[in-house]
XYZ file of C-alpha atoms in Angstrom:
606
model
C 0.000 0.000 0.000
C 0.761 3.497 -0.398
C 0.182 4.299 3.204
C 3.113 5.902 5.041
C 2.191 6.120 8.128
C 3.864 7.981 11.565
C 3.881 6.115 14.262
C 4.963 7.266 17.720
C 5.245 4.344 20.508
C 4.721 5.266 24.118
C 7.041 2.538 25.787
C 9.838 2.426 28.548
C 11.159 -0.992 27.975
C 13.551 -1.767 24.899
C 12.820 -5.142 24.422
C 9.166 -4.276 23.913
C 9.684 -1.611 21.534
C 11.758 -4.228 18.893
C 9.205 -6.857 19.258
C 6.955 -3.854 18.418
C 8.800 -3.033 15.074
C 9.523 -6.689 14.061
C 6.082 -7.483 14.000
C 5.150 -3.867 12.018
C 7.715 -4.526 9.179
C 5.686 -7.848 8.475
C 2.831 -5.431 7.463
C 1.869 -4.120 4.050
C 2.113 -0.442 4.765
C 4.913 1.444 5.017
C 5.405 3.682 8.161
C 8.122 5.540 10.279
C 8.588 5.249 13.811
C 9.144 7.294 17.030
C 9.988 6.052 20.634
C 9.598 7.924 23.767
C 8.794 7.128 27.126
C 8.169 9.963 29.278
C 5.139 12.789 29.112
C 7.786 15.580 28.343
C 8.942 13.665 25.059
C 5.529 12.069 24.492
C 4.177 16.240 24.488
C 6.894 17.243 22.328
C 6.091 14.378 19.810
C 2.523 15.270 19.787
C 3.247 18.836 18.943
C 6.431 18.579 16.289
C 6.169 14.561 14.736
C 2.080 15.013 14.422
C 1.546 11.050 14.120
C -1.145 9.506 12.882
C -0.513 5.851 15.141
C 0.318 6.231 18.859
C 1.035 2.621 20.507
C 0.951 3.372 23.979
C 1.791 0.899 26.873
C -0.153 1.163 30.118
C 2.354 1.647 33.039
C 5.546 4.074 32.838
C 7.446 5.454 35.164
C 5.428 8.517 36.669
C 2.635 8.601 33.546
C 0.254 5.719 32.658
C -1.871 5.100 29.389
C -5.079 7.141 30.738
C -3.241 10.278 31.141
C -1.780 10.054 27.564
C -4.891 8.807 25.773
C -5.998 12.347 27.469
C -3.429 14.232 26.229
C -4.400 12.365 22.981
C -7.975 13.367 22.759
C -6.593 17.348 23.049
C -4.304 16.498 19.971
C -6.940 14.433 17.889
C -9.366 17.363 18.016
C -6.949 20.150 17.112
C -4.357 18.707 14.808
C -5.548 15.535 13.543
C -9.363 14.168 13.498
C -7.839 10.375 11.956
C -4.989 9.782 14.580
C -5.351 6.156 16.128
C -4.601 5.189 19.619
C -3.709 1.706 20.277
C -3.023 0.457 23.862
C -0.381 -2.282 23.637
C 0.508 -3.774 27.499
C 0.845 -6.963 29.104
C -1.639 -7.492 31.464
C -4.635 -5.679 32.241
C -8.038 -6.445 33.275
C -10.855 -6.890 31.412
C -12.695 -4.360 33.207
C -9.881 -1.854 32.565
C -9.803 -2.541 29.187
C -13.419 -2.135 28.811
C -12.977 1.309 30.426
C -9.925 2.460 27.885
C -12.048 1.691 25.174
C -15.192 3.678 26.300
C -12.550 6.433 26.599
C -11.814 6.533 23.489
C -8.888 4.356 22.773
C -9.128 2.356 19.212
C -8.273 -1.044 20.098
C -6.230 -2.491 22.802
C -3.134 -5.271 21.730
C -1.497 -7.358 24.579
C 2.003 -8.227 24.280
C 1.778 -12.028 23.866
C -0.808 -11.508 21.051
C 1.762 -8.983 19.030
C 0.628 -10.860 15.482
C -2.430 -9.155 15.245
C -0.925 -5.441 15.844
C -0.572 -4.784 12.163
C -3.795 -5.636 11.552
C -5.381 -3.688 14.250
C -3.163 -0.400 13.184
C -3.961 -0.556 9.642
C -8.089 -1.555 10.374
C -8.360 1.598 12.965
C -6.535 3.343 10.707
C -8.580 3.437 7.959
C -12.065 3.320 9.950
C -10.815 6.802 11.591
C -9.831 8.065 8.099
C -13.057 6.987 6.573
C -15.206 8.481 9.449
C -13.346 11.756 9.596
C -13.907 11.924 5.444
C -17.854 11.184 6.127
C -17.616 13.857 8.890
C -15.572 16.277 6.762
C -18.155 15.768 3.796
C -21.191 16.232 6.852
C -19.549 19.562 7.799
C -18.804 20.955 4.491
C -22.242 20.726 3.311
C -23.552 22.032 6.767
C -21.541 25.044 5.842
C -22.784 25.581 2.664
C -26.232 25.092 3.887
C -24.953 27.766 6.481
C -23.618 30.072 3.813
C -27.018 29.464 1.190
C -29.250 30.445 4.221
C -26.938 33.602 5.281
C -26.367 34.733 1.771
C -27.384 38.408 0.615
C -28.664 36.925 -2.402
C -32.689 35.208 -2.239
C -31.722 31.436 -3.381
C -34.746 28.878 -4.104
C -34.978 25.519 -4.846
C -38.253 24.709 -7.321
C -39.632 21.833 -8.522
C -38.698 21.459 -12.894
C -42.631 19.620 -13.110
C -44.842 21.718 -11.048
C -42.894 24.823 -10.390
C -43.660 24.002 -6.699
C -41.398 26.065 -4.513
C -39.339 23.744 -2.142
C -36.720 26.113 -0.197
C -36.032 29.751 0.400
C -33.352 30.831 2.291
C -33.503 33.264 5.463
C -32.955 36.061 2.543
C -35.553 34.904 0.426
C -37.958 35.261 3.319
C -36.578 38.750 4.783
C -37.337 40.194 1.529
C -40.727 38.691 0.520
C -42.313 39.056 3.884
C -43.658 35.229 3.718
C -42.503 32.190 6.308
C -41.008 28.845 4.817
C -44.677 27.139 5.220
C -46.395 29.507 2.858
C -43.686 29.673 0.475
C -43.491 26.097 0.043
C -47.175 26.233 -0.859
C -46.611 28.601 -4.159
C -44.831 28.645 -7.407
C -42.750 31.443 -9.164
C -46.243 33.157 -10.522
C -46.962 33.756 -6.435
C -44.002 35.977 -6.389
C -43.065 37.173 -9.946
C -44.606 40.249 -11.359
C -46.268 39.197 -14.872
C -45.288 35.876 -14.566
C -46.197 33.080 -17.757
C -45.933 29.815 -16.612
C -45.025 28.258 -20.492
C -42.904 31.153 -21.080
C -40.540 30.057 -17.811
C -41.328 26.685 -18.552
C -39.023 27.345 -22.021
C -36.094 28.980 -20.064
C -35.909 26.397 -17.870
C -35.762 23.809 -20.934
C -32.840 26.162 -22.542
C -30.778 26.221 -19.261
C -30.931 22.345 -19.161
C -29.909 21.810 -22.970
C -26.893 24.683 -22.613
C -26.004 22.914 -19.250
C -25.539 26.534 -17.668
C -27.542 29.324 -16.217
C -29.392 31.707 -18.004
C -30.257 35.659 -16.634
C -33.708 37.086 -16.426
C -34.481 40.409 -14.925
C -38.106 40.988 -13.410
C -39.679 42.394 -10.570
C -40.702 40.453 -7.413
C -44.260 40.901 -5.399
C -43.711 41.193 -1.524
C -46.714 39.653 0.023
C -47.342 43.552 1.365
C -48.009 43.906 -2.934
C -44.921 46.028 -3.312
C -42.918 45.317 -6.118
C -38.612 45.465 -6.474
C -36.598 44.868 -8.991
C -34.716 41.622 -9.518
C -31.845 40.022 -11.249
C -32.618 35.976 -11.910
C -30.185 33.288 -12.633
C -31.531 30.177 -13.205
C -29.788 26.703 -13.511
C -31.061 23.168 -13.465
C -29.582 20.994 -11.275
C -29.322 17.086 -10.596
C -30.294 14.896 -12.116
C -34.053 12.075 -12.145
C -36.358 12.518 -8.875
C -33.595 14.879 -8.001
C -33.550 17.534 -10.132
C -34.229 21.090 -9.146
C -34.773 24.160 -10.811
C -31.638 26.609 -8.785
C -32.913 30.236 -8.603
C -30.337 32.181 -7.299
C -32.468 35.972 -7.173
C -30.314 38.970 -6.079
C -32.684 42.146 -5.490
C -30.799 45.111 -7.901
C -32.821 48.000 -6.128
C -29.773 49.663 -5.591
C -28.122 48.916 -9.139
C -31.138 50.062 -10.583
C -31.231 53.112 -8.263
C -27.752 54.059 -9.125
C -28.455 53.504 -12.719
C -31.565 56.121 -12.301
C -29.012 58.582 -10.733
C -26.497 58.421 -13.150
C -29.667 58.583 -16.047
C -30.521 61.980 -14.089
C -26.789 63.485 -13.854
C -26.448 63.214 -17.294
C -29.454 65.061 -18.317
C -28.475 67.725 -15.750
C -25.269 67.808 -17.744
C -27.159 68.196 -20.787
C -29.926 70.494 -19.806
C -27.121 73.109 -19.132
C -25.130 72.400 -22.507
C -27.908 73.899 -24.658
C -27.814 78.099 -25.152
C -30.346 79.063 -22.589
C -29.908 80.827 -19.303
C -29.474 79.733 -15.937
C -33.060 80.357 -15.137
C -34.410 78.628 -17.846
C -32.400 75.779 -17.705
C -32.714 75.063 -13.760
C -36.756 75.044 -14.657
C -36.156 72.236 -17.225
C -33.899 70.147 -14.045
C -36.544 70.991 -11.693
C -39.131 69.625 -13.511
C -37.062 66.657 -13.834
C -36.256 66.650 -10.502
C -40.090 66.161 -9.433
C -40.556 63.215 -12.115
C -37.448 61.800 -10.160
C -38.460 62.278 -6.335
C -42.273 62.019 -6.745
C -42.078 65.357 -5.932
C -45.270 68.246 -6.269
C -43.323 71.269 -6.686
C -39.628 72.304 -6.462
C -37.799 75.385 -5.736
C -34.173 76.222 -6.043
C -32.287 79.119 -4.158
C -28.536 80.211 -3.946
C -26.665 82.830 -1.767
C -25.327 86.107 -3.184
C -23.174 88.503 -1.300
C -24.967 86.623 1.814
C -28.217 87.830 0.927
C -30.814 84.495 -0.131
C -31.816 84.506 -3.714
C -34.233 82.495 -5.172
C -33.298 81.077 -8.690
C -36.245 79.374 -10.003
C -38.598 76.569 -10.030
C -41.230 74.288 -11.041
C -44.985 74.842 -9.657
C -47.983 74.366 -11.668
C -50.120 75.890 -8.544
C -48.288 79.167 -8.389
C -48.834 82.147 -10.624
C -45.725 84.361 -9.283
C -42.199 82.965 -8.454
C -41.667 81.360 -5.357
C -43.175 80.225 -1.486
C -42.149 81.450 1.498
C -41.797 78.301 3.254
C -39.287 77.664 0.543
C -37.352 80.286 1.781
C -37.524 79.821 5.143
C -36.276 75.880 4.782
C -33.506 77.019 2.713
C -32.397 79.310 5.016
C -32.294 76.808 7.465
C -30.357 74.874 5.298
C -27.439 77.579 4.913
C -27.211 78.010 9.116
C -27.126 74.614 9.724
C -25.227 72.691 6.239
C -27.607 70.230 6.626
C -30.387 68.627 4.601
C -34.248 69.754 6.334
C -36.951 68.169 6.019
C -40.291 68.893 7.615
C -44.032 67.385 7.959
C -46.876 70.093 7.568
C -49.966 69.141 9.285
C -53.681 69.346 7.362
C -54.780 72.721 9.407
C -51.052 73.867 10.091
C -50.793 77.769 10.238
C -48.365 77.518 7.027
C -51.297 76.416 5.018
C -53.497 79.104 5.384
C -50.606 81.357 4.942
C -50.158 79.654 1.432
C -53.034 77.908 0.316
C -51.176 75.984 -2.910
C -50.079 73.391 -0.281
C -53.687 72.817 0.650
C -54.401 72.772 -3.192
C -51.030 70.297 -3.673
C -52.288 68.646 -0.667
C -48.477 69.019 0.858
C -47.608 67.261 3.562
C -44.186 66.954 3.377
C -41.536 69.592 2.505
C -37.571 68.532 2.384
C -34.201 70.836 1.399
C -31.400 69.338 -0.151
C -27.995 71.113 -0.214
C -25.915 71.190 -3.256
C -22.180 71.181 -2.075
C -19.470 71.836 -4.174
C -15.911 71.831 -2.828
C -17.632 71.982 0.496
C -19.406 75.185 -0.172
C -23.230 75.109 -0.276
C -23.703 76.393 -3.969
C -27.354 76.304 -4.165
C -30.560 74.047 -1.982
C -33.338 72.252 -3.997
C -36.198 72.617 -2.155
C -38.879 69.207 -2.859
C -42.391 69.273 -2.033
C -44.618 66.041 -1.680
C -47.842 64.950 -1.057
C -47.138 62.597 1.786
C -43.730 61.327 3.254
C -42.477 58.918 0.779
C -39.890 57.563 2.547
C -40.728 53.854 3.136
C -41.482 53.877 -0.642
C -38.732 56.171 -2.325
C -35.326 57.652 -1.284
C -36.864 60.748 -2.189
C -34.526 63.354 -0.502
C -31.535 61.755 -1.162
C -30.007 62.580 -4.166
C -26.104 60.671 -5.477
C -22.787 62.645 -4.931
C -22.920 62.692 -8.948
C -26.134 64.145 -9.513
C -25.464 67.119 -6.858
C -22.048 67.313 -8.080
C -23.173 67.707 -11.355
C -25.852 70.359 -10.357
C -23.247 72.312 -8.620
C -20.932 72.514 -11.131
C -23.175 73.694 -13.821
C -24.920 76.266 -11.624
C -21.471 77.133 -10.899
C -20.304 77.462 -14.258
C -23.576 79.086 -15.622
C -23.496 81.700 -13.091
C -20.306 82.794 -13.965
C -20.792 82.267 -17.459
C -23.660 84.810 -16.804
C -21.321 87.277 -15.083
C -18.491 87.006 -17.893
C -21.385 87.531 -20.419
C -22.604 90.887 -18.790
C -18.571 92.110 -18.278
C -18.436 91.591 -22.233
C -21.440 93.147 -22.935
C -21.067 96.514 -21.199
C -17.666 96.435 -21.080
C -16.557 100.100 -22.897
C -13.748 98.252 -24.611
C -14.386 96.104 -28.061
C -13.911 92.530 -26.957
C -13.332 90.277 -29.656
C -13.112 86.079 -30.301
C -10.697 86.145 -33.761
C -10.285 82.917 -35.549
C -6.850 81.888 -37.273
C -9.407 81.167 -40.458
C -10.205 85.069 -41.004
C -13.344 85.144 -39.131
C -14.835 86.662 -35.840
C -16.446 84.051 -33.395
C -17.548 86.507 -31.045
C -17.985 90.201 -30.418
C -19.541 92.495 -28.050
C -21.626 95.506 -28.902
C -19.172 98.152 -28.494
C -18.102 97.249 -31.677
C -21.270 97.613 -33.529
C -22.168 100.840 -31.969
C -18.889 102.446 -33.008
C -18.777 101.216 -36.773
C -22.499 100.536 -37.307
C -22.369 96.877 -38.689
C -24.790 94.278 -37.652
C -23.443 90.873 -35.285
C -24.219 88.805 -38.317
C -22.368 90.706 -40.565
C -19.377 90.874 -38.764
C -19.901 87.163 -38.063
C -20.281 86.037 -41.716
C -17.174 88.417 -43.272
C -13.271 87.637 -42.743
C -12.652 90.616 -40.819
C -9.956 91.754 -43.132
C -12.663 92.961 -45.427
C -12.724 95.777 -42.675
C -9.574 96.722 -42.063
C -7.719 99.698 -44.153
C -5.723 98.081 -47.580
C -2.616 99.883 -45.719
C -2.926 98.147 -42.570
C -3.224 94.316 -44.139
C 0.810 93.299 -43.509
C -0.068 93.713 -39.583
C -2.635 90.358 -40.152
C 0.010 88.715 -42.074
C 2.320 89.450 -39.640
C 0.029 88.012 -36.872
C -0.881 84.955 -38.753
C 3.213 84.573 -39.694
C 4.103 84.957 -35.454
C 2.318 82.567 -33.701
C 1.687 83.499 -30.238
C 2.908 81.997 -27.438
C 0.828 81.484 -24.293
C 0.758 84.694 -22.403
C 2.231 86.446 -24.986
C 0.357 89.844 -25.765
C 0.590 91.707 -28.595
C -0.264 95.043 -29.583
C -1.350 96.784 -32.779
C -3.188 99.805 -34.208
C -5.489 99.298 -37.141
C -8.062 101.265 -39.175
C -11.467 99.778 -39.063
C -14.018 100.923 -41.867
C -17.894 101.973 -40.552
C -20.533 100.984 -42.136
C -21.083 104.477 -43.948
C -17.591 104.082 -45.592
C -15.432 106.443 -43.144
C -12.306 104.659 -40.753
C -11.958 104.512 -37.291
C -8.793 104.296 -35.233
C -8.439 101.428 -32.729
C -5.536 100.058 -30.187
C -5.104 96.536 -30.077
C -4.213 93.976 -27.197
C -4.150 90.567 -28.536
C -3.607 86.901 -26.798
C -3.817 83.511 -28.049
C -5.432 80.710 -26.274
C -7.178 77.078 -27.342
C -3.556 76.214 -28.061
C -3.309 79.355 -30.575
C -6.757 78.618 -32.744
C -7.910 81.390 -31.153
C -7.338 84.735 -30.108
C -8.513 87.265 -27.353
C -8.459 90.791 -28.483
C -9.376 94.057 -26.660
C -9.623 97.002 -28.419
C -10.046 100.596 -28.076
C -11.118 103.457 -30.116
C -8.474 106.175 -30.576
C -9.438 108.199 -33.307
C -10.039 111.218 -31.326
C -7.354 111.221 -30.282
C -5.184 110.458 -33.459
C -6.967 113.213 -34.677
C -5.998 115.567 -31.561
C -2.586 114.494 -32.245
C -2.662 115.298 -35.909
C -4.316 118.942 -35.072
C -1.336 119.132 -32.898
C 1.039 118.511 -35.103
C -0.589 120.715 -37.854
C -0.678 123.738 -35.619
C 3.019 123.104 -34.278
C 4.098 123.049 -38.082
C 2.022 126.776 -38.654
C 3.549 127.828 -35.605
C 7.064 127.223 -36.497
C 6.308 128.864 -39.848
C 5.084 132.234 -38.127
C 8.490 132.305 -36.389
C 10.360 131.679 -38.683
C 9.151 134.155 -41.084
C 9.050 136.742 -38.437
C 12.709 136.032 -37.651
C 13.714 136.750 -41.127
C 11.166 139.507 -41.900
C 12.261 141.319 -38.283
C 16.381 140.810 -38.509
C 16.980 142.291 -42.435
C 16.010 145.590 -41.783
C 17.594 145.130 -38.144
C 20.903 143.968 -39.756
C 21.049 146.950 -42.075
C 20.657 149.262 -38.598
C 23.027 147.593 -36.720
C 25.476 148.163 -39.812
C 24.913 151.720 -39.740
C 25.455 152.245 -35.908
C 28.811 150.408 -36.922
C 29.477 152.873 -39.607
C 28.887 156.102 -36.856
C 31.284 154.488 -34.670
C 34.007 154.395 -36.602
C 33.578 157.925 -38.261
C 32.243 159.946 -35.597
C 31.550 160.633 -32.054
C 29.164 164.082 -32.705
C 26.290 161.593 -31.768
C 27.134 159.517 -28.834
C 24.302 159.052 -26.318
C 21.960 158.448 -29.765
C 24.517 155.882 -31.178
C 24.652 153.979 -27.723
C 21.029 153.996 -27.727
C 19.760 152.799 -31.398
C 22.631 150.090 -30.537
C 21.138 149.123 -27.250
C 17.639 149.100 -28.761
C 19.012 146.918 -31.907
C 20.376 144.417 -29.739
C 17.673 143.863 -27.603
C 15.491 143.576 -30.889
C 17.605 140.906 -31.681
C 17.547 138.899 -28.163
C 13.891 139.196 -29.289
C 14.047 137.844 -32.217
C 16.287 134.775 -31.094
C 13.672 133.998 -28.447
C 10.887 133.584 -30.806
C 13.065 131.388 -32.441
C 13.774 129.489 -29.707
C 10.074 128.885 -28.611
C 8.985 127.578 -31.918
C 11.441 125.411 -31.875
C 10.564 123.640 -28.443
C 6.460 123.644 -29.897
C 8.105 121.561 -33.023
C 9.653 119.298 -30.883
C 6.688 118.792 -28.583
C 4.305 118.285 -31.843
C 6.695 115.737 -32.754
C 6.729 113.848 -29.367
C-alpha cells in the first residue's frame, strides 16, 4: 500500500519496543517510527512529529496510558481528526480494558498476542480516516447550507414539473415578507410580477440543454403587494427525482437606483449644454427633478453677497415665483449645512398662509444642499404629497447628480457674469479665428462702426480693415503666439457708412493658438488731436520763422549803420549807444521767438 504512516510508541522498555517493530515490518504499509517514554517527550512528539498511530503501553514510570490517551484526545481534536490510539501492554483487566475503550482508545493489543498489531493499526486506521472523510463531507455541506441560508442573495430551490417552490433561504424570506410554510405552498407566478408559466417553462428547458444558467431580470411581489426589482439566474440541477430548478435571485434595487441617478446626472449635464440661461435651464432640471423624487413642486435658491436669492422653479399651482416656506427651509439649510426636512400638518398655520399646499395637498416639505468643494452652492427645495420615505429615497439625491448640479450652476453663473462684463464692457472685446473670421464680439463694436453681429460674423474681418494696414494680419498669422504672450497693434477699421476709425489693439492667443482674445479701443479722437497738434506746431514754427527773417533784415542793415557812426564819428554819442542798445535787444527778441517755436516743433513731434 501506499500508506506511510507515523507512528509514535509510548514505551519504557527496549525489548518491547523491537518486538513492536519486528512485528510492524511484516505489514503491508509502510510507516516511520518514534519512541519515547516519558510525558515531556511524548508532548513534544505530539506537537512537532504530528503522528497519525500512537502505541501506547499502560504503566511508565510517573505517567500511565489514561493520562496520555488524554493528552491524545486534546491532539486528535486540534491537529488531527484520523490519529489512532492503540493500547499495547501486558496485562490488564478486562474491566480496565473495557474502560480504555469507552474512553476513546481504538483497540487495545497485549504483548503475547503482538501478530495481530498490524492488523489492528492498519483496520483503525482506515475506519478513523473513513469516518473523519464522512464527517468532513457532513460539515462541508452544513456550511454551505450555512452560507445558502446567510447569503445576501434570495436562493430557491423549485420543482422542474410543477414549479412548486421547495426552499427559500432566510434572505428569500426577509425580503418577501412570507414564512417557509407559505412559500413552500406557491410557485414562481406567487411571487413574480407578470409571470407566464409556459414562457418560464421554455427557459428552464434552454438552461438544461446549454447545461448553464441563463439571466432574467423581473420584478418580485412582496406579500405587502410592493414590487422590487430583480436580477434571476436560473440553472437546473441534478439529475431524475432529483432535479431542481436553482434560482439564485439577487434584489438590484440599488443597481437600478444608481443607474436612475447616473440617467438623471447626465441630463443635468445636458440640460445646461444647450444656449439658454441659468433660469431657464434650472426650470427644465426641476421639472425633472419632481418626475425623479415624486415630488409636487420644487424650488431652487442660492446665496449672493450673503443675501438668499431664489433662482427658479417648477410649480404648476403658483402664478408668481416662489413660497415662502421655501425660503424659510432654505435658510435653514445655509445656518445649519444640513439637509431639512419637515411634515406640515392638514390645518397647520403655514397652510393658510399659502393655500397651494392645501391645493397640492403638501404634507411633506424637504431641502437638499448642493455642495461643491464643500461650499453650499445652491438648496433644492422638494415638495410632496405625503412622506415617501418607506417607498422612495426621495430626498436623497447621489454625490454625482449634486455634483453635477453644482458645477453647472457654478459654471452658468459665472458664465452669466463674464457675459454681462463683455457686454457693457466700454472696450471692443473680440473672439478672432486663425481662419479670417470673428467668433464673437460684443456691442461696443457695432455701436462704433455701425455693422450688424451677423455681418461681422459672416465676413473675414480683413474685409474691414484699411488696404494699408493688411501686412499687420500677415504678420500676426506669420508669429504665432505663445501662451501669455500679448501683442499690440493699431489698425483702421471701416464703418458701415464708408469712413475709418482708429483702434488700439491687445491681442492673446489661447485654445492652443486657434484662437485669439483681443481688446480694443477706439483712438481716433485722439489720433486726430494728435494730428491737429502737429498741424498747428508746423504753422507755428512757420510764423516764427518768417518773423525772424522779416524782423532781422532791416535790423541787420541798422546795426550796420550804428557800426558805420562808430568808426567815423563821435558828434552823436548818447543816440549811437542807444539805437545800438535798442538793436540788440530787438535781436535777443528775435532769437527767443526762435527758440520757442522750436521747443512747440519738438513737442508736436513727441
Amino acid at each position: 500500500m501506499e500508506t506511510n504512516l507515523r507512528i509514535l510508541i509510548l514505551e519504557d522498555c527496549i525489548d518491547d519496543v523491537e518486538l513492536i517493530q519486528h512485528q510492524l515490518k511484516k505489514s503491508d504499509f509502510s510507516f516511520s517510527c518514534r519512541v519515547v517514554e516519558t510525558r515531556e517527550d511524548y508532548e513534544k512528539s505530539l506537537a512537532e512529529y504530528k503522528p497519525d498511530v500512537i502505541l501506547s503501553d499502560h504503566s511508565l514510570p510517573m505517567f500511565d496510558s489514561m493520562l496520555a490517551l488524554q493528552m491524545f484526545h486534546s491532539y486528535k481534536k486540534i491537529f488531527h481528526p484520523a490519529a489512532v490510539f492503540i493500547l499495547v501492554t501486558g496485562t490488564v483487566s478486562e474491566e480496565f480494558a473495557v474502560q480504555i475503550m469507552r474512553n476513546g482508545a481504538d483497540d487495545y493489543i497485549l504483548k503475547d498476542r503482538l501478530k495481530r498489531l498490524p492488523a489492528a493499526v492498519l483496520n483503525a486506521w482506515e475506519k478513523n480516516r473513513s469516518k473523519y472523510q464522512q464527517l468532513k463531507v457532513q460539515e462541508e455541506k452544513l456550511y454551505l447550507f450555512d452560507i445558502l441560508q446567510k447569503s445576501l442573495h434570495e436562493i430557491y430551490l423549485i420543482h422542474p414539473e410543477n414549479f412548486q417552490i421547495l426552499y427559500a433561504n432566510e434572505e428569500a424570506l426577509k425580503n418577501l415578507g412570507y414564512n417557509l410554510e407559505e412559500l413552500q405552498s406557491m410557485t414562481p407566478g406567487n411571487i413574480m410580477d407578470s409571470f407566464n408559466e409556459e414562457s418560464f417553462r421554455h427557459v428552464v428547458q434552454l438552461a438544461q440543454e446549454r447545461n448553464k444558467g441563463l439571466l432574467l431580470e423581473r420584478k418580485a411581489v412582496r406579500k405587502d403587494g410592493s414590487t422590487y426589482p430583480i436580477q434571476v439566474h436560473l440553472e437546473v440541477i441534478g439529475k431524475g427525482r432529483k432535479k431542481r430548478i436553482l434560482a439564485n435571485v439577487l434584489d438590484i434595487t440599488e443597481a437600478k437606483e444608481l443607474e436612475a441617478q447616473n440617467r438623471l446626472a447626465e441630463f443635468i449635464q445636458d440640460s445646461f449644454r444647450y444656449e439658454r440661461g441659468l433660469e431657464k435651464s434650472l426650470k427644465v432640471v426641476l421639472q425633472e427633478l419632481c418626475k425623479f423624487c415624486s415630488w409636487i413642486a420644487s424650488e431652487i435658491y442660492a446665496k449672493e453677497f450673503d443675501q438668499l436669492k431664489f433662482l427658479g422653479s417648477y410649480n404648476p399651482f403658483l402664478s408668481h415665483d416662489r413660497s415662502i416656506l421655501g425660503y424659510d427651509i432654505s435658510s435653514k439649510v445655509y445656518q445649519t449645512k444640513l439637509l431639512q426636512k419637515i411634515s406640515i400638518p392638514a390645518k397647520d398655520e403655514i397652510v393658510k398662509n399659502e393655500e397651494w399646499l392645501e391645493t397640492g395637498k403638501i404634507r411633506t416639505v424637504v431641502a437638499i444642499p448642493i455642495e461643491l468643494g464643500g461650499e453650499i452652492i445652491a438648496v433644492v427645495v422638494g415638495y410632496l404629497k405625503k412622506d415617501k420615505t418607506g417607498q422612495k429615497r426621495f430626498s436623497v439625491l447621489s454625490d454625482d447628480v449634486r455634483k453635477t448640479l453644482g458645477e453647472n450652476i457654478k459654471r452658468k453663473k459665472t458664465e452669466e457674469e463674464l457675459q454681462k462684463i463683455f457686454d457693457f464692457s466700454p472696450d471692443v472685446l473680440m473672439v478672432l479665428g486663425k481662419d479670417g473670421y470673428v467668433r464673437k464680439v460684443n456691442p461696443t463694436l457695432h455701436k462704433i462702426l455701425g455693422y450688424s453681429s451677423e455681418e461681422f460674423l459672416s465676413t473675414p474681418f480683413e474685409s474691414f480693415l484699411h488696404p494699408e494696414d493688411l501686412p499687420l494680419v500677415e504678420e500676426w498669422r506669420n508669429k504665432p503666439l505663445k501662451k501669455d504672450d500679448v501683442a499690440h497693434y493699431e489698425s483702421r477699421w471701416k464703418t458701415k457708412n464708408g469712413d475709418y476709425k482708429w483702434f488700439s489693439w491687445s491681442v492673446t492667443p489661447y485654445l492652443r493658438g486657434e484662437l485669439h482674445f483681443a481688446v480694443g479701443r477706439d483712438i481716433t479722437e485722439s489720433k486726430q488731436q494728435m494730428d491737429a497738434i502737429k498741424d498747428q506746431n508746423n504753422k507755428l514754427a512757420q510764423i516764427a520763422w518768417e518773423q525772424s527773417h522779416v524782423v532781422r533784415a532791416p535790423l541787420s542793415r541798422l546795426l550796420a549803420c550804428v557800426e558805420y557812426l562808430e568808426e567815423n564819428g563821435s558828434a552823436h554819442d548818447n543816440i549811437l549807444s542807444s539805437v545800438k542798445s535798442s538793436a540788440y535787444e530787438i535781436d535777443k527778441i528775435i532769437r527767443n521767438i526762435i527758440f520757442k517755436s522750436e521747443k512747440v516743433e519738438l513737442n508736436g513731434k513727441s
